[in-house]
Amino acid sequence: MDDDTESLSETVPDCLECSICFGLLYKPTALDCGHVFCFWCLFRSMAQWHASKCPLCKRSFSVFPRVCRPLYMYIRSKYPRTFDQRRQEVEEFERATERQSPAEEHILTPGSGANVDRLPPTASREIRDLLSAWQGNDAPQPPLPPSPSRPAAASGAEPMAESGGGQQGEDGAAGEGDEAFVHVSDEVSSLLSPEMRPTAVRLPVREFVHFQVGCDGCGRLPIVGARYRCRDCHERVGYDLCGACHRENYSRCGLFNQMHTSAHRMELVQPDAVTVLLNCLHKCHPTLPLAELLSLLELQGSSGPSTPDNDSDNDLEDETPERTGPLPPLGLMPDEQSPPVGDDETGDRPAPAGGREEGRGGSSA
């Protein structure tokens, strides 16, 4: 009887179950639309080539949010046994994939760069009521103002990346000036038709898209504008900043627990030929889906721009296994966006990170 009572005491309410994996929210991340998902569930649902959409309501977003510290603490306190089980499963998943989510010590430390201190006001009433009762404070939590050391996305405020087309260039050229252009090599230019060249060869730095690469400062994915890489972070995933975060001297831990410090050296990344060609094609055919642009790129075959082995640091394909490659058992094609939950005609759902399909109440990363 005692065992049954203990089991019932850890019955997780629906509002604290991830809508992607149906498990207890683990390292919960909240979108501005108010929907909350596990850290890995949300990251793996994001598009790597363009703005993503909420798996539930399909609202567009391009910033990967930090872990919500109050909600993480509440779940850890109220459901310790289920929480420990989830922790073990996620740690096993991370060991198998050689990846890390934010460490608990960073999640629990205010201002570490790995967390936010509030839920968005659009979060469900059930979750907000649970937190308010637990904290003993029914007052609304105002957003923390952005500052040079706390970008908008990390402060809980509405990130600039949600403002639409204008946000694409707010990074500017990270000091290079609004009129700076990306160098288009003769090799890339030769692959373009004469009609395309006048338009394609003038690629403003502030509009250049670094496909599949996200910013470890503000969380924008993909980075638009100048991109900086840390020379001293040796983690497999690397450490990248957009122009805006680099100008603010952002030097906190990365989205994936990289041990970045202010003493580390950052360098401006010169995009590889494949990324430049893809941006050229996108500029000339702005309405063409990226999936079709990738098909055009594949058609270049052996005549396309090469990415030699000795230049692997800038190879687009090398970005994939490090930061954004397939994460077994859920891997997304480059142009694939997870369908809204409950909107899949087949009724199938991606397998959770624990490596098995589970019904409601199961677990995953």
Short mmCIF file of C-alpha atoms in Angstrom, two decimals, residues 115-346:
data_model
loop_
_atom_site.label_atom_id
_atom_site.label_comp_id
_atom_site.label_asym_id
_atom_site.label_seq_id
_atom_site.Cartn_x
_atom_site.Cartn_y
_atom_site.Cartn_z
CA ASN A 115 19.02 29.60 -17.96
CA VAL A 116 16.19 32.10 -17.86
CA ASP A 117 14.48 33.11 -14.64
CA ARG A 118 10.91 33.28 -15.84
CA LEU A 119 8.30 31.64 -18.00
CA PRO A 120 6.90 33.66 -20.90
CA PRO A 121 3.54 35.26 -20.03
CA THR A 122 1.97 33.07 -22.70
CA ALA A 123 2.83 29.85 -20.81
CA SER A 124 -0.12 27.70 -19.77
CA ARG A 125 -2.12 28.82 -16.75
CA GLU A 126 -1.69 25.38 -15.18
CA ILE A 127 2.11 25.61 -15.16
CA ARG A 128 2.11 29.21 -13.94
CA ASP A 129 -0.29 28.36 -11.13
CA LEU A 130 1.87 25.42 -10.03
CA LEU A 131 4.96 27.60 -9.93
CA SER A 132 3.20 30.45 -8.15
CA ALA A 133 1.86 28.15 -5.45
CA TRP A 134 5.27 26.52 -4.99
CA GLN A 135 7.09 29.85 -4.81
CA GLY A 136 4.41 31.38 -2.60
CA ASN A 137 4.11 34.34 -4.91
CA ASP A 138 1.10 34.98 -7.12
CA ALA A 139 2.53 38.17 -8.60
CA PRO A 140 3.43 38.07 -12.30
CA GLN A 141 7.12 37.83 -13.09
CA PRO A 142 8.27 40.84 -15.15
CA PRO A 143 10.81 40.24 -17.89
CA LEU A 144 14.42 41.09 -17.11
CA PRO A 145 15.67 43.92 -19.33
CA PRO A 146 18.29 42.98 -21.91
CA SER A 147 21.81 44.22 -21.28
CA PRO A 148 25.20 43.83 -22.95
CA SER A 149 25.90 40.87 -20.67
CA ARG A 150 22.40 39.44 -21.01
CA PRO A 151 21.03 39.34 -24.58
CA ALA A 152 17.29 39.52 -25.11
CA ALA A 153 16.93 35.78 -25.64
CA ALA A 154 18.74 35.00 -22.39
CA SER A 155 16.81 37.58 -20.35
CA GLY A 156 13.38 36.21 -21.16
CA ALA A 157 12.43 39.23 -23.26
CA GLU A 158 11.10 38.91 -26.78
CA PRO A 159 14.23 38.27 -28.88
CA MET A 160 14.97 40.53 -31.84
CA ALA A 161 15.11 37.42 -34.00
CA GLU A 162 11.32 37.22 -33.85
CA SER A 163 10.81 40.62 -35.44
CA GLY A 164 10.67 39.36 -39.01
CA GLY A 165 12.74 40.18 -42.04
CA GLY A 166 14.47 43.16 -40.47
CA GLN A 167 16.13 41.03 -37.85
CA GLN A 168 18.13 39.22 -40.48
CA GLY A 169 20.53 42.12 -40.68
CA GLU A 170 20.58 43.43 -37.13
CA ASP A 171 23.92 41.73 -36.64
CA GLY A 172 25.27 44.01 -39.32
CA ALA A 173 28.69 42.90 -40.42
CA ALA A 174 30.03 42.89 -36.87
CA GLY A 175 32.08 46.01 -37.45
CA GLU A 176 32.73 45.52 -41.15
CA GLY A 177 30.10 48.08 -42.16
CA ASP A 178 26.67 47.82 -43.74
CA GLU A 179 28.15 47.84 -47.27
CA ALA A 180 30.48 44.88 -46.65
CA PHE A 181 30.01 41.96 -49.01
CA VAL A 182 31.00 38.32 -48.84
CA HIS A 183 33.74 37.41 -51.29
CA VAL A 184 32.41 35.19 -54.08
CA SER A 185 35.29 33.25 -55.61
CA ASP A 186 35.76 32.75 -59.34
CA GLU A 187 35.09 29.06 -58.73
CA VAL A 188 31.63 29.79 -57.34
CA SER A 189 30.90 32.53 -59.86
CA SER A 190 31.69 30.19 -62.75
CA LEU A 191 28.89 27.88 -61.63
CA LEU A 192 26.30 30.65 -61.95
CA SER A 193 24.56 31.62 -65.16
CA PRO A 194 25.52 35.02 -66.65
CA GLU A 195 22.07 36.33 -65.73
CA MET A 196 22.54 35.38 -62.08
CA ARG A 197 26.05 36.69 -61.54
CA PRO A 198 25.33 40.45 -61.18
CA THR A 199 22.85 39.70 -58.39
CA ALA A 200 24.49 36.72 -56.76
CA VAL A 201 28.03 38.05 -56.45
CA ARG A 202 26.88 40.92 -54.21
CA LEU A 203 26.05 39.12 -50.98
CA PRO A 204 25.82 41.57 -48.05
CA VAL A 205 27.51 40.17 -44.96
CA ARG A 206 24.54 41.25 -42.84
CA GLU A 207 22.21 38.97 -44.87
CA PHE A 208 24.53 35.98 -45.21
CA VAL A 209 23.12 32.76 -43.71
CA HIS A 210 25.46 30.28 -42.01
CA PHE A 211 23.26 27.24 -42.51
CA GLN A 212 23.24 24.64 -39.73
CA VAL A 213 25.24 26.82 -37.31
CA GLY A 214 23.68 28.40 -34.22
CA CYS A 215 24.85 31.17 -31.88
CA ASP A 216 25.91 30.06 -28.41
CA GLY A 217 25.12 33.53 -27.09
CA CYS A 218 21.58 34.48 -28.12
CA GLY A 219 20.62 31.03 -29.46
CA ARG A 220 19.79 32.15 -33.00
CA LEU A 221 19.72 29.26 -35.48
CA PRO A 222 20.96 29.60 -38.14
CA ILE A 223 23.36 32.52 -37.66
CA VAL A 224 22.64 35.42 -40.04
CA GLY A 225 25.40 37.96 -40.60
CA ALA A 226 28.96 37.67 -39.37
CA ARG A 227 29.94 34.45 -37.61
CA TYR A 228 32.72 34.08 -35.05
CA ARG A 229 34.24 30.83 -33.84
CA CYS A 230 36.23 30.18 -30.66
CA ARG A 231 39.76 28.96 -31.32
CA ASP A 232 40.20 27.61 -27.79
CA CYS A 233 36.98 25.65 -27.15
CA HIS A 234 37.93 22.05 -27.85
CA GLU A 235 34.51 20.48 -27.44
CA ARG A 236 33.38 18.59 -30.52
CA VAL A 237 30.38 20.87 -30.99
CA GLY A 238 32.55 24.00 -31.15
CA TYR A 239 31.52 27.47 -29.95
CA ASP A 240 30.07 30.11 -32.29
CA LEU A 241 28.73 33.63 -31.85
CA CYS A 242 26.75 35.89 -34.14
CA GLY A 243 28.01 39.41 -34.81
CA ALA A 244 25.79 41.03 -32.18
CA CYS A 245 26.89 38.70 -29.37
CA HIS A 246 30.53 39.05 -30.39
CA ARG A 247 30.25 42.85 -30.23
CA GLU A 248 28.85 42.50 -26.72
CA ASN A 249 31.84 40.33 -25.74
CA TYR A 250 29.57 37.46 -24.75
CA SER A 251 31.75 34.95 -22.90
CA ARG A 252 29.49 32.62 -20.93
CA CYS A 253 29.10 28.88 -21.25
CA GLY A 254 27.67 27.64 -24.51
CA LEU A 255 24.26 26.17 -25.28
CA PHE A 256 25.77 22.70 -25.11
CA ASN A 257 27.84 23.12 -21.95
CA GLN A 258 31.00 24.31 -23.69
CA MET A 259 33.47 25.67 -21.16
CA HIS A 260 33.99 29.01 -22.88
CA THR A 261 35.70 31.86 -20.99
CA SER A 262 36.54 35.50 -21.65
CA ALA A 263 40.20 34.49 -22.10
CA HIS A 264 39.37 32.44 -25.18
CA ARG A 265 40.15 33.81 -28.63
CA MET A 266 37.41 34.37 -31.21
CA GLU A 267 38.00 34.56 -34.96
CA LEU A 268 35.85 35.69 -37.86
CA VAL A 269 34.79 32.70 -39.96
CA GLN A 270 35.23 32.90 -43.71
CA PRO A 271 32.38 30.85 -45.22
CA ASP A 272 33.24 27.85 -47.37
CA ALA A 273 32.45 27.66 -51.08
CA VAL A 274 29.39 25.43 -50.64
CA THR A 275 27.76 27.84 -48.18
CA VAL A 276 28.55 30.80 -50.43
CA LEU A 277 27.05 29.04 -53.45
CA LEU A 278 23.92 28.15 -51.51
CA ASN A 279 23.51 31.80 -50.47
CA CYS A 280 23.98 32.88 -54.09
CA LEU A 281 21.26 30.50 -55.25
CA HIS A 282 18.97 31.62 -52.45
CA LYS A 283 19.43 35.29 -53.33
CA CYS A 284 18.64 34.66 -56.99
CA HIS A 285 15.66 32.42 -56.17
CA PRO A 286 14.32 33.79 -52.85
CA THR A 287 10.96 32.02 -53.21
CA LEU A 288 12.45 28.64 -54.04
CA PRO A 289 12.30 26.20 -51.08
CA LEU A 290 15.69 25.35 -49.67
CA ALA A 291 15.05 21.67 -50.40
CA GLU A 292 15.03 22.53 -54.10
CA LEU A 293 18.12 24.70 -53.73
CA LEU A 294 19.89 21.74 -52.17
CA SER A 295 18.82 19.62 -55.11
CA LEU A 296 20.30 22.20 -57.46
CA LEU A 297 23.48 22.08 -55.42
CA GLU A 298 23.61 18.29 -55.68
CA LEU A 299 23.23 18.51 -59.46
CA GLN A 300 26.56 20.32 -59.60
CA GLY A 301 28.13 16.95 -58.71
CA SER A 302 31.83 16.74 -59.26
CA SER A 303 31.81 20.06 -61.10
CA GLY A 304 30.68 21.91 -57.99
CA PRO A 305 32.96 23.69 -55.53
CA SER A 306 35.12 21.25 -53.64
CA THR A 307 35.62 21.19 -49.91
CA PRO A 308 39.03 19.54 -49.48
CA ASP A 309 39.89 17.43 -46.47
CA ASN A 310 42.56 19.87 -45.36
CA ASP A 311 39.92 22.57 -45.04
CA SER A 312 37.54 20.55 -42.90
CA ASP A 313 37.11 23.37 -40.39
CA ASN A 314 35.08 25.27 -42.97
CA ASP A 315 33.42 22.28 -44.64
CA LEU A 316 29.64 22.51 -44.52
CA GLU A 317 29.38 18.76 -44.11
CA ASP A 318 31.73 18.91 -41.13
CA GLU A 319 29.22 21.15 -39.37
CA THR A 320 26.68 18.36 -39.40
CA PRO A 321 28.28 15.70 -37.19
CA GLU A 322 29.53 18.30 -34.73
CA ARG A 323 26.55 20.48 -33.93
CA THR A 324 23.55 19.62 -35.99
CA GLY A 325 23.99 16.10 -37.33
CA PRO A 326 21.49 13.27 -36.95
CA LEU A 327 20.81 12.61 -33.31
CA PRO A 328 19.74 8.96 -33.08
CA PRO A 329 17.05 7.86 -33.02
CA LEU A 330 15.55 11.13 -34.28
CA GLY A 331 17.37 12.70 -37.21
CA LEU A 332 15.98 15.42 -39.45
CA MET A 333 16.82 15.85 -43.11
CA PRO A 334 18.38 19.26 -43.79
CA ASP A 335 15.12 20.71 -45.10
CA GLU A 336 12.85 18.80 -42.76
CA GLN A 337 10.76 20.40 -40.04
CA SER A 338 8.96 18.22 -37.56
CA PRO A 339 5.20 18.23 -38.19
CA PRO A 340 2.98 19.82 -35.58
CA VAL A 341 2.21 17.39 -32.79
CA GLY A 342 -1.08 15.66 -33.48
CA ASP A 343 -1.02 16.77 -37.12
CA ASP A 344 0.80 13.74 -38.58
CA GLU A 345 -1.42 11.85 -40.98
CA THR A 346 0.29 8.57 -40.20
#
